[in-house]
């Protein structure tokens, strides 16, 4: 993306996006990056509310680099103390071209000593004025230099490598507040690792508002100047400052000072330095958060295949197959009690219903039963739920950065303690139709009783003739069945018919019940798996989906904050 594309997005929109991302990523991104982001949001708000007519230029450098002398040379007046004794500057000193509207900005910067140049070029009486605000401390008015830089505030800052902690603290704070950074170095320290690693490299994103100055050019032989300057520029490019100008000046002889002044004047004239600096701060903060919590290949949403595998593991932990088997057996048990040979049905009552043994499915209303009576699962079965959740989290977050993988794992296990009880309730509350009767049971039941009645009639008829014969009572001749090839009394035929039909009905009923029980088992398994899936969806999948939504939303916000088009 080009620099123009990045800066085209409104600063307020980018700052708001950064603030949202920082709030949402609490506990995920590093505390350091989040703290930096919040500081940037606060800084943007503070700077945006202050003077847009002034550009704050901070001169940073190590001990002996000649910052104070260079500031004096740029403004053309001795506004800050420069001497052989070092360190000289212990507090920020401001040289202001154009007084109107700068007070609030300088208060925000906490700069106590201020030198105002009126821009007319006419010398003014040196006067120390006590300011109303305690932050303003000393205010001196002076004539502006030739070729004034209206709207510019130059800050001479303490040494970056000062032995005084308070001085280093001021420098570190000011690196985050000024609009333009001027790194001042000298021939002895321009390659110093501390300068580059601790102060230049971290501000590589501020390329557009950074100027690198090699001071004390007069101390370098003319034949060596080009080589030294080229060496410094190479180091600066390695630091990440791809386009920041690298200038050589001498505050002592004023050589190159005009070039530096013109460069600063050009930056100030654009009135964009403060906005560019703030944009760079927002971009750097967004990138820092993204680097601390890289999304990687985290999917935008949970995959159906991962949910299916989770459901399988949770179903195994909830012993869905065992319950479904019990449903099938319960169906056959109850069917046998309805369609079996009536005189033998009592035998079924000696064997309990398989579902009743589990303590589930005995009521048509789900709300009357909250828990099953199944025995506690063994260690291997109990571990399947935990293992399934872990596998789901790992599969979902595969390819993501470690931070987001951890966030997905935590989300997946946030309700882990509730999961076993929720699964048990899901099984207990399922409508397993344990008390419902199939329509064909009634038909076979009636036929069985008719067959039994037929056999009883035949048996009673034979008994009657036997008793009458015993007592030699006269009865009509026994009715016989014709066409069977042998003499067959009708009562005997009724007994045979009743018993035969009963046997056939029992065999048919058993076959039908076996087939129907398989269908009931499949129905129960499907129902129970769906209820298990709903538990997994609520307690495992939805928290993970929240994390994925968070990753997607914050990625969008961070891209917006960094000025990237999505």
mmCIF file with all atom_site columns, C-alpha atoms in Angstrom, residues 183-379:
data_model
loop_
_atom_site.group_PDB
_atom_site.id
_atom_site.type_symbol
_atom_site.label_atom_id
_atom_site.label_alt_id
_atom_site.label_comp_id
_atom_site.label_asym_id
_atom_site.label_entity_id
_atom_site.label_seq_id
_atom_site.pdbx_PDB_ins_code
_atom_site.Cartn_x
_atom_site.Cartn_y
_atom_site.Cartn_z
_atom_site.occupancy
_atom_site.B_iso_or_equiv
_atom_site.pdbx_formal_charge
_atom_site.auth_seq_id
_atom_site.auth_comp_id
_atom_site.auth_asym_id
_atom_site.auth_atom_id
_atom_site.pdbx_PDB_model_num
ATOM 1   C CA . UNK A 1 183 ? 18.244  13.195  15.528 1.00 0.00 ? 183 UNK A CA 1
ATOM 2   C CA . UNK A 1 184 ? 21.503  15.075  16.148 1.00 0.00 ? 184 UNK A CA 1
ATOM 3   C CA . UNK A 1 185 ? 24.734  13.143  16.249 1.00 0.00 ? 185 UNK A CA 1
ATOM 4   C CA . UNK A 1 186 ? 28.433  13.927  15.871 1.00 0.00 ? 186 UNK A CA 1
ATOM 5   C CA . UNK A 1 187 ? 31.466  12.343  14.170 1.00 0.00 ? 187 UNK A CA 1
ATOM 6   C CA . UNK A 1 188 ? 32.427  10.472  17.323 1.00 0.00 ? 188 UNK A CA 1
ATOM 7   C CA . UNK A 1 189 ? 29.050  8.898   18.134 1.00 0.00 ? 189 UNK A CA 1
ATOM 8   C CA . UNK A 1 190 ? 27.157  8.648   14.842 1.00 0.00 ? 190 UNK A CA 1
ATOM 9   C CA . UNK A 1 191 ? 27.645  4.849   14.770 1.00 0.00 ? 191 UNK A CA 1
ATOM 10  C CA . UNK A 1 192 ? 26.835  4.318   18.453 1.00 0.00 ? 192 UNK A CA 1
ATOM 11  C CA . UNK A 1 193 ? 24.713  1.178   18.849 1.00 0.00 ? 193 UNK A CA 1
ATOM 12  C CA . UNK A 1 194 ? 22.678  2.627   21.727 1.00 0.00 ? 194 UNK A CA 1
ATOM 13  C CA . UNK A 1 195 ? 21.654  5.621   19.608 1.00 0.00 ? 195 UNK A CA 1
ATOM 14  C CA . UNK A 1 196 ? 20.462  3.440   16.760 1.00 0.00 ? 196 UNK A CA 1
ATOM 15  C CA . UNK A 1 197 ? 18.985  0.518   18.661 1.00 0.00 ? 197 UNK A CA 1
ATOM 16  C CA . UNK A 1 198 ? 17.195  2.383   21.445 1.00 0.00 ? 198 UNK A CA 1
ATOM 17  C CA . UNK A 1 199 ? 16.261  5.679   19.827 1.00 0.00 ? 199 UNK A CA 1
ATOM 18  C CA . UNK A 1 200 ? 16.345  5.544   16.028 1.00 0.00 ? 200 UNK A CA 1
ATOM 19  C CA . UNK A 1 201 ? 15.096  2.067   15.123 1.00 0.00 ? 201 UNK A CA 1
ATOM 20  C CA . UNK A 1 202 ? 11.935  2.202   17.300 1.00 0.00 ? 202 UNK A CA 1
ATOM 21  C CA . UNK A 1 203 ? 10.836  5.300   15.366 1.00 0.00 ? 203 UNK A CA 1
ATOM 22  C CA . UNK A 1 204 ? 11.385  3.928   11.880 1.00 0.00 ? 204 UNK A CA 1
ATOM 23  C CA . UNK A 1 205 ? 7.647   4.313   11.204 1.00 0.00 ? 205 UNK A CA 1
ATOM 24  C CA . UNK A 1 206 ? 8.049   8.103   11.565 1.00 0.00 ? 206 UNK A CA 1
ATOM 25  C CA . UNK A 1 207 ? 10.154  8.353   8.432  1.00 0.00 ? 207 UNK A CA 1
ATOM 26  C CA . UNK A 1 208 ? 8.172   11.250  6.987  1.00 0.00 ? 208 UNK A CA 1
ATOM 27  C CA . UNK A 1 209 ? 8.658   13.440  10.059 1.00 0.00 ? 209 UNK A CA 1
ATOM 28  C CA . UNK A 1 210 ? 12.283  12.615  10.890 1.00 0.00 ? 210 UNK A CA 1
ATOM 29  C CA . UNK A 1 211 ? 15.484  14.446  10.003 1.00 0.00 ? 211 UNK A CA 1
ATOM 30  C CA . UNK A 1 212 ? 18.943  13.036  10.798 1.00 0.00 ? 212 UNK A CA 1
ATOM 31  C CA . UNK A 1 213 ? 21.677  15.633  11.312 1.00 0.00 ? 213 UNK A CA 1
ATOM 32  C CA . UNK A 1 214 ? 25.423  15.059  11.525 1.00 0.00 ? 214 UNK A CA 1
ATOM 33  C CA . UNK A 1 215 ? 26.669  18.066  13.502 1.00 0.00 ? 215 UNK A CA 1
ATOM 34  C CA . UNK A 1 216 ? 30.239  19.315  13.977 1.00 0.00 ? 216 UNK A CA 1
ATOM 35  C CA . UNK A 1 217 ? 31.040  18.976  10.296 1.00 0.00 ? 217 UNK A CA 1
ATOM 36  C CA . UNK A 1 218 ? 33.943  21.387  10.823 1.00 0.00 ? 218 UNK A CA 1
ATOM 37  C CA . UNK A 1 219 ? 35.736  18.682  12.837 1.00 0.00 ? 219 UNK A CA 1
ATOM 38  C CA . UNK A 1 220 ? 35.892  16.329  9.854  1.00 0.00 ? 220 UNK A CA 1
ATOM 39  C CA . UNK A 1 221 ? 38.501  16.742  7.155  1.00 0.00 ? 221 UNK A CA 1
ATOM 40  C CA . UNK A 1 222 ? 36.953  17.666  3.846  1.00 0.00 ? 222 UNK A CA 1
ATOM 41  C CA . UNK A 1 223 ? 38.303  14.532  2.180  1.00 0.00 ? 223 UNK A CA 1
ATOM 42  C CA . UNK A 1 224 ? 36.544  12.375  4.806  1.00 0.00 ? 224 UNK A CA 1
ATOM 43  C CA . UNK A 1 225 ? 33.189  14.159  4.952  1.00 0.00 ? 225 UNK A CA 1
ATOM 44  C CA . UNK A 1 226 ? 31.481  12.320  2.100  1.00 0.00 ? 226 UNK A CA 1
ATOM 45  C CA . UNK A 1 227 ? 32.521  8.949   3.485  1.00 0.00 ? 227 UNK A CA 1
ATOM 46  C CA . UNK A 1 228 ? 31.325  9.715   7.009  1.00 0.00 ? 228 UNK A CA 1
ATOM 47  C CA . UNK A 1 229 ? 27.999  11.063  5.750  1.00 0.00 ? 229 UNK A CA 1
ATOM 48  C CA . UNK A 1 230 ? 27.528  7.995   3.509  1.00 0.00 ? 230 UNK A CA 1
ATOM 49  C CA . UNK A 1 231 ? 28.291  5.716   6.458  1.00 0.00 ? 231 UNK A CA 1
ATOM 50  C CA . UNK A 1 232 ? 25.708  7.484   8.616  1.00 0.00 ? 232 UNK A CA 1
ATOM 51  C CA . UNK A 1 233 ? 23.098  7.304   5.858  1.00 0.00 ? 233 UNK A CA 1
ATOM 52  C CA . UNK A 1 234 ? 23.708  3.579   5.428  1.00 0.00 ? 234 UNK A CA 1
ATOM 53  C CA . UNK A 1 235 ? 23.183  3.005   9.160  1.00 0.00 ? 235 UNK A CA 1
ATOM 54  C CA . UNK A 1 236 ? 20.024  5.095   9.131  1.00 0.00 ? 236 UNK A CA 1
ATOM 55  C CA . UNK A 1 237 ? 18.602  3.111   6.215  1.00 0.00 ? 237 UNK A CA 1
ATOM 56  C CA . UNK A 1 238 ? 19.379  -0.096  8.085  1.00 0.00 ? 238 UNK A CA 1
ATOM 57  C CA . UNK A 1 239 ? 17.450  1.337   11.029 1.00 0.00 ? 239 UNK A CA 1
ATOM 58  C CA . UNK A 1 240 ? 14.363  1.480   8.805  1.00 0.00 ? 240 UNK A CA 1
ATOM 59  C CA . UNK A 1 241 ? 14.332  5.174   7.919  1.00 0.00 ? 241 UNK A CA 1
ATOM 60  C CA . UNK A 1 242 ? 13.990  4.755   4.171  1.00 0.00 ? 242 UNK A CA 1
ATOM 61  C CA . UNK A 1 243 ? 13.509  8.366   3.132  1.00 0.00 ? 243 UNK A CA 1
ATOM 62  C CA . UNK A 1 244 ? 14.412  10.552  6.104  1.00 0.00 ? 244 UNK A CA 1
ATOM 63  C CA . UNK A 1 245 ? 16.938  13.207  4.980  1.00 0.00 ? 245 UNK A CA 1
ATOM 64  C CA . UNK A 1 246 ? 20.474  12.871  6.325  1.00 0.00 ? 246 UNK A CA 1
ATOM 65  C CA . UNK A 1 247 ? 22.131  16.298  6.549  1.00 0.00 ? 247 UNK A CA 1
ATOM 66  C CA . UNK A 1 248 ? 25.605  17.469  7.565  1.00 0.00 ? 248 UNK A CA 1
ATOM 67  C CA . UNK A 1 249 ? 25.930  20.800  9.408  1.00 0.00 ? 249 UNK A CA 1
ATOM 68  C CA . UNK A 1 250 ? 28.244  22.760  11.642 1.00 0.00 ? 250 UNK A CA 1
ATOM 69  C CA . UNK A 1 251 ? 26.593  24.808  14.378 1.00 0.00 ? 251 UNK A CA 1
ATOM 70  C CA . UNK A 1 252 ? 29.965  26.466  14.921 1.00 0.00 ? 252 UNK A CA 1
ATOM 71  C CA . UNK A 1 253 ? 30.621  27.659  11.335 1.00 0.00 ? 253 UNK A CA 1
ATOM 72  C CA . UNK A 1 254 ? 26.916  27.689  10.290 1.00 0.00 ? 254 UNK A CA 1
ATOM 73  C CA . UNK A 1 255 ? 27.763  25.449  7.327  1.00 0.00 ? 255 UNK A CA 1
ATOM 74  C CA . UNK A 1 256 ? 24.662  23.517  6.243  1.00 0.00 ? 256 UNK A CA 1
ATOM 75  C CA . UNK A 1 257 ? 22.414  25.304  8.747  1.00 0.00 ? 257 UNK A CA 1
ATOM 76  C CA . UNK A 1 258 ? 20.485  27.050  5.970  1.00 0.00 ? 258 UNK A CA 1
ATOM 77  C CA . UNK A 1 259 ? 19.756  23.680  4.353  1.00 0.00 ? 259 UNK A CA 1
ATOM 78  C CA . UNK A 1 260 ? 18.461  22.327  7.660  1.00 0.00 ? 260 UNK A CA 1
ATOM 79  C CA . UNK A 1 261 ? 16.391  25.456  8.242  1.00 0.00 ? 261 UNK A CA 1
ATOM 80  C CA . UNK A 1 262 ? 14.892  25.223  4.755  1.00 0.00 ? 262 UNK A CA 1
ATOM 81  C CA . UNK A 1 263 ? 14.071  21.572  5.283  1.00 0.00 ? 263 UNK A CA 1
ATOM 82  C CA . UNK A 1 264 ? 12.292  22.343  8.558  1.00 0.00 ? 264 UNK A CA 1
ATOM 83  C CA . UNK A 1 265 ? 10.531  25.307  6.956  1.00 0.00 ? 265 UNK A CA 1
ATOM 84  C CA . UNK A 1 266 ? 9.212   23.031  4.203  1.00 0.00 ? 266 UNK A CA 1
ATOM 85  C CA . UNK A 1 267 ? 7.852   20.606  6.782  1.00 0.00 ? 267 UNK A CA 1
ATOM 86  C CA . UNK A 1 268 ? 6.188   23.391  8.739  1.00 0.00 ? 268 UNK A CA 1
ATOM 87  C CA . UNK A 1 269 ? 4.735   25.003  5.617  1.00 0.00 ? 269 UNK A CA 1
ATOM 88  C CA . UNK A 1 270 ? 2.809   21.828  4.822  1.00 0.00 ? 270 UNK A CA 1
ATOM 89  C CA . UNK A 1 271 ? 0.993   22.003  8.182  1.00 0.00 ? 271 UNK A CA 1
ATOM 90  C CA . UNK A 1 272 ? 0.854   18.198  8.092  1.00 0.00 ? 272 UNK A CA 1
ATOM 91  C CA . UNK A 1 273 ? 3.725   17.257  10.383 1.00 0.00 ? 273 UNK A CA 1
ATOM 92  C CA . UNK A 1 274 ? 1.635   16.793  13.509 1.00 0.00 ? 274 UNK A CA 1
ATOM 93  C CA . UNK A 1 275 ? -0.984  14.753  11.655 1.00 0.00 ? 275 UNK A CA 1
ATOM 94  C CA . UNK A 1 276 ? 1.677   12.652  9.932  1.00 0.00 ? 276 UNK A CA 1
ATOM 95  C CA . UNK A 1 277 ? 3.372   12.035  13.247 1.00 0.00 ? 277 UNK A CA 1
ATOM 96  C CA . UNK A 1 278 ? 0.113   10.981  14.891 1.00 0.00 ? 278 UNK A CA 1
ATOM 97  C CA . UNK A 1 279 ? -0.760  8.759   11.956 1.00 0.00 ? 279 UNK A CA 1
ATOM 98  C CA . UNK A 1 280 ? 2.636   7.117   12.269 1.00 0.00 ? 280 UNK A CA 1
ATOM 99  C CA . UNK A 1 281 ? 2.089   6.622   15.999 1.00 0.00 ? 281 UNK A CA 1
ATOM 100 C CA . UNK A 1 282 ? -1.282  4.991   15.392 1.00 0.00 ? 282 UNK A CA 1
ATOM 101 C CA . UNK A 1 283 ? 0.189   2.776   12.676 1.00 0.00 ? 283 UNK A CA 1
ATOM 102 C CA . UNK A 1 284 ? 3.104   1.714   14.865 1.00 0.00 ? 284 UNK A CA 1
ATOM 103 C CA . UNK A 1 285 ? 0.785   0.943   17.801 1.00 0.00 ? 285 UNK A CA 1
ATOM 104 C CA . UNK A 1 286 ? -1.535  -1.096  15.572 1.00 0.00 ? 286 UNK A CA 1
ATOM 105 C CA . UNK A 1 287 ? 1.384   -3.052  14.147 1.00 0.00 ? 287 UNK A CA 1
ATOM 106 C CA . UNK A 1 288 ? 2.759   -3.658  17.650 1.00 0.00 ? 288 UNK A CA 1
ATOM 107 C CA . UNK A 1 289 ? -0.559  -5.148  18.782 1.00 0.00 ? 289 UNK A CA 1
ATOM 108 C CA . UNK A 1 290 ? -0.780  -7.265  15.658 1.00 0.00 ? 290 UNK A CA 1
ATOM 109 C CA . UNK A 1 291 ? 2.783   -8.491  16.144 1.00 0.00 ? 291 UNK A CA 1
ATOM 110 C CA . UNK A 1 292 ? 2.083   -9.436  19.758 1.00 0.00 ? 292 UNK A CA 1
ATOM 111 C CA . UNK A 1 293 ? -1.058  -11.367 18.787 1.00 0.00 ? 293 UNK A CA 1
ATOM 112 C CA . UNK A 1 294 ? -0.678  -12.584 15.181 1.00 0.00 ? 294 UNK A CA 1
ATOM 113 C CA . UNK A 1 295 ? -3.883  -14.141 13.873 1.00 0.00 ? 295 UNK A CA 1
ATOM 114 C CA . UNK A 1 296 ? -2.119  -16.322 11.331 1.00 0.00 ? 296 UNK A CA 1
ATOM 115 C CA . UNK A 1 297 ? -4.470  -18.746 9.577  1.00 0.00 ? 297 UNK A CA 1
ATOM 116 C CA . UNK A 1 298 ? -7.242  -18.569 12.187 1.00 0.00 ? 298 UNK A CA 1
ATOM 117 C CA . UNK A 1 299 ? -10.462 -19.358 10.277 1.00 0.00 ? 299 UNK A CA 1
ATOM 118 C CA . UNK A 1 300 ? -13.209 -16.698 10.101 1.00 0.00 ? 300 UNK A CA 1
ATOM 119 C CA . UNK A 1 301 ? -15.728 -19.167 11.540 1.00 0.00 ? 301 UNK A CA 1
ATOM 120 C CA . UNK A 1 302 ? -15.949 -22.629 13.049 1.00 0.00 ? 302 UNK A CA 1
ATOM 121 C CA . UNK A 1 303 ? -15.842 -25.385 10.433 1.00 0.00 ? 303 UNK A CA 1
ATOM 122 C CA . UNK A 1 304 ? -18.737 -27.859 10.215 1.00 0.00 ? 304 UNK A CA 1
ATOM 123 C CA . UNK A 1 305 ? -16.363 -30.813 10.140 1.00 0.00 ? 305 UNK A CA 1
ATOM 124 C CA . UNK A 1 306 ? -14.767 -29.761 13.435 1.00 0.00 ? 306 UNK A CA 1
ATOM 125 C CA . UNK A 1 307 ? -18.198 -29.425 15.057 1.00 0.00 ? 307 UNK A CA 1
ATOM 126 C CA . UNK A 1 308 ? -19.148 -32.888 13.780 1.00 0.00 ? 308 UNK A CA 1
ATOM 127 C CA . UNK A 1 309 ? -16.047 -34.463 15.303 1.00 0.00 ? 309 UNK A CA 1
ATOM 128 C CA . UNK A 1 310 ? -16.678 -32.640 18.583 1.00 0.00 ? 310 UNK A CA 1
ATOM 129 C CA . UNK A 1 311 ? -20.246 -33.985 18.626 1.00 0.00 ? 311 UNK A CA 1
ATOM 130 C CA . UNK A 1 312 ? -18.970 -37.516 18.076 1.00 0.00 ? 312 UNK A CA 1
ATOM 131 C CA . UNK A 1 313 ? -16.576 -37.267 21.020 1.00 0.00 ? 313 UNK A CA 1
ATOM 132 C CA . UNK A 1 314 ? -19.186 -35.706 23.310 1.00 0.00 ? 314 UNK A CA 1
ATOM 133 C CA . UNK A 1 315 ? -21.724 -38.339 22.224 1.00 0.00 ? 315 UNK A CA 1
ATOM 134 C CA . UNK A 1 316 ? -19.272 -41.052 23.188 1.00 0.00 ? 316 UNK A CA 1
ATOM 135 C CA . UNK A 1 317 ? -18.693 -39.375 26.545 1.00 0.00 ? 317 UNK A CA 1
ATOM 136 C CA . UNK A 1 318 ? -22.467 -39.121 27.095 1.00 0.00 ? 318 UNK A CA 1
ATOM 137 C CA . UNK A 1 319 ? -22.815 -42.821 26.098 1.00 0.00 ? 319 UNK A CA 1
ATOM 138 C CA . UNK A 1 320 ? -25.344 -42.055 23.415 1.00 0.00 ? 320 UNK A CA 1
ATOM 139 C CA . UNK A 1 321 ? -24.873 -45.448 21.747 1.00 0.00 ? 321 UNK A CA 1
ATOM 140 C CA . UNK A 1 322 ? -25.536 -47.254 25.037 1.00 0.00 ? 322 UNK A CA 1
ATOM 141 C CA . UNK A 1 323 ? -28.727 -45.288 25.570 1.00 0.00 ? 323 UNK A CA 1
ATOM 142 C CA . UNK A 1 324 ? -29.807 -45.798 21.968 1.00 0.00 ? 324 UNK A CA 1
ATOM 143 C CA . UNK A 1 325 ? -29.246 -49.550 22.372 1.00 0.00 ? 325 UNK A CA 1
ATOM 144 C CA . UNK A 1 326 ? -31.367 -49.455 25.511 1.00 0.00 ? 326 UNK A CA 1
ATOM 145 C CA . UNK A 1 327 ? -34.115 -47.660 23.569 1.00 0.00 ? 327 UNK A CA 1
ATOM 146 C CA . UNK A 1 328 ? -34.107 -50.429 20.961 1.00 0.00 ? 328 UNK A CA 1
ATOM 147 C CA . UNK A 1 329 ? -34.174 -53.151 23.607 1.00 0.00 ? 329 UNK A CA 1
ATOM 148 C CA . UNK A 1 330 ? -36.874 -51.313 25.523 1.00 0.00 ? 330 UNK A CA 1
ATOM 149 C CA . UNK A 1 331 ? -38.997 -51.211 22.406 1.00 0.00 ? 331 UNK A CA 1
ATOM 150 C CA . UNK A 1 332 ? -38.693 -54.987 21.928 1.00 0.00 ? 332 UNK A CA 1
ATOM 151 C CA . UNK A 1 333 ? -39.343 -55.547 25.618 1.00 0.00 ? 333 UNK A CA 1
ATOM 152 C CA . UNK A 1 334 ? -42.531 -53.532 25.561 1.00 0.00 ? 334 UNK A CA 1
ATOM 153 C CA . UNK A 1 335 ? -43.614 -54.938 22.195 1.00 0.00 ? 335 UNK A CA 1
ATOM 154 C CA . UNK A 1 336 ? -43.277 -58.469 23.530 1.00 0.00 ? 336 UNK A CA 1
ATOM 155 C CA . UNK A 1 337 ? -45.549 -57.534 26.390 1.00 0.00 ? 337 UNK A CA 1
ATOM 156 C CA . UNK A 1 338 ? -48.203 -56.482 23.888 1.00 0.00 ? 338 UNK A CA 1
ATOM 157 C CA . UNK A 1 339 ? -47.940 -58.923 20.995 1.00 0.00 ? 339 UNK A CA 1
ATOM 158 C CA . UNK A 1 340 ? -46.501 -62.058 22.647 1.00 0.00 ? 340 UNK A CA 1
ATOM 159 C CA . UNK A 1 341 ? -48.544 -65.184 23.519 1.00 0.00 ? 341 UNK A CA 1
ATOM 160 C CA . UNK A 1 342 ? -50.849 -63.875 26.299 1.00 0.00 ? 342 UNK A CA 1
ATOM 161 C CA . UNK A 1 343 ? -50.341 -66.725 28.788 1.00 0.00 ? 343 UNK A CA 1
ATOM 162 C CA . UNK A 1 344 ? -46.566 -66.180 28.676 1.00 0.00 ? 344 UNK A CA 1
ATOM 163 C CA . UNK A 1 345 ? -46.527 -62.362 28.833 1.00 0.00 ? 345 UNK A CA 1
ATOM 164 C CA . UNK A 1 346 ? -46.132 -62.415 32.597 1.00 0.00 ? 346 UNK A CA 1
ATOM 165 C CA . UNK A 1 347 ? -42.629 -63.741 32.094 1.00 0.00 ? 347 UNK A CA 1
ATOM 166 C CA . UNK A 1 348 ? -41.675 -60.356 30.610 1.00 0.00 ? 348 UNK A CA 1
ATOM 167 C CA . UNK A 1 349 ? -42.662 -58.644 33.840 1.00 0.00 ? 349 UNK A CA 1
ATOM 168 C CA . UNK A 1 350 ? -39.854 -60.477 35.588 1.00 0.00 ? 350 UNK A CA 1
ATOM 169 C CA . UNK A 1 351 ? -37.305 -58.616 33.448 1.00 0.00 ? 351 UNK A CA 1
ATOM 170 C CA . UNK A 1 352 ? -37.064 -54.799 33.960 1.00 0.00 ? 352 UNK A CA 1
ATOM 171 C CA . UNK A 1 353 ? -37.315 -52.408 31.074 1.00 0.00 ? 353 UNK A CA 1
ATOM 172 C CA . UNK A 1 354 ? -33.742 -51.572 29.870 1.00 0.00 ? 354 UNK A CA 1
ATOM 173 C CA . UNK A 1 355 ? -34.523 -47.866 29.938 1.00 0.00 ? 355 UNK A CA 1
ATOM 174 C CA . UNK A 1 356 ? -35.973 -48.086 33.403 1.00 0.00 ? 356 UNK A CA 1
ATOM 175 C CA . UNK A 1 357 ? -32.660 -49.507 34.592 1.00 0.00 ? 357 UNK A CA 1
ATOM 176 C CA . UNK A 1 358 ? -30.995 -46.303 33.287 1.00 0.00 ? 358 UNK A CA 1
ATOM 177 C CA . UNK A 1 359 ? -33.618 -44.127 34.892 1.00 0.00 ? 359 UNK A CA 1
ATOM 178 C CA . UNK A 1 360 ? -34.488 -42.284 31.681 1.00 0.00 ? 360 UNK A CA 1
ATOM 179 C CA . UNK A 1 361 ? -37.281 -42.011 29.190 1.00 0.00 ? 361 UNK A CA 1
ATOM 180 C CA . UNK A 1 362 ? -40.075 -43.017 31.558 1.00 0.00 ? 362 UNK A CA 1
ATOM 181 C CA . UNK A 1 363 ? -42.165 -39.858 31.092 1.00 0.00 ? 363 UNK A CA 1
ATOM 182 C CA . UNK A 1 364 ? -43.539 -38.191 28.003 1.00 0.00 ? 364 UNK A CA 1
ATOM 183 C CA . UNK A 1 365 ? -42.763 -34.754 29.479 1.00 0.00 ? 365 UNK A CA 1
ATOM 184 C CA . UNK A 1 366 ? -39.031 -33.915 29.259 1.00 0.00 ? 366 UNK A CA 1
ATOM 185 C CA . UNK A 1 367 ? -39.232 -31.400 32.096 1.00 0.00 ? 367 UNK A CA 1
ATOM 186 C CA . UNK A 1 368 ? -40.076 -34.053 34.714 1.00 0.00 ? 368 UNK A CA 1
ATOM 187 C CA . UNK A 1 369 ? -36.664 -35.712 34.481 1.00 0.00 ? 369 UNK A CA 1
ATOM 188 C CA . UNK A 1 370 ? -33.438 -33.777 34.930 1.00 0.00 ? 370 UNK A CA 1
ATOM 189 C CA . UNK A 1 371 ? -30.794 -36.468 35.437 1.00 0.00 ? 371 UNK A CA 1
ATOM 190 C CA . UNK A 1 372 ? -30.254 -40.080 34.468 1.00 0.00 ? 372 UNK A CA 1
ATOM 191 C CA . UNK A 1 373 ? -29.436 -42.969 36.764 1.00 0.00 ? 373 UNK A CA 1
ATOM 192 C CA . UNK A 1 374 ? -26.580 -44.185 34.611 1.00 0.00 ? 374 UNK A CA 1
ATOM 193 C CA . UNK A 1 375 ? -23.481 -45.227 36.527 1.00 0.00 ? 375 UNK A CA 1
ATOM 194 C CA . UNK A 1 376 ? -20.582 -42.799 36.575 1.00 0.00 ? 376 UNK A CA 1
ATOM 195 C CA . UNK A 1 377 ? -18.453 -43.127 33.449 1.00 0.00 ? 377 UNK A CA 1
ATOM 196 C CA . UNK A 1 378 ? -15.094 -44.788 33.693 1.00 0.00 ? 378 UNK A CA 1
ATOM 197 C CA . UNK A 1 379 ? -11.910 -42.742 33.344 1.00 0.00 ? 379 UNK A CA 1
#
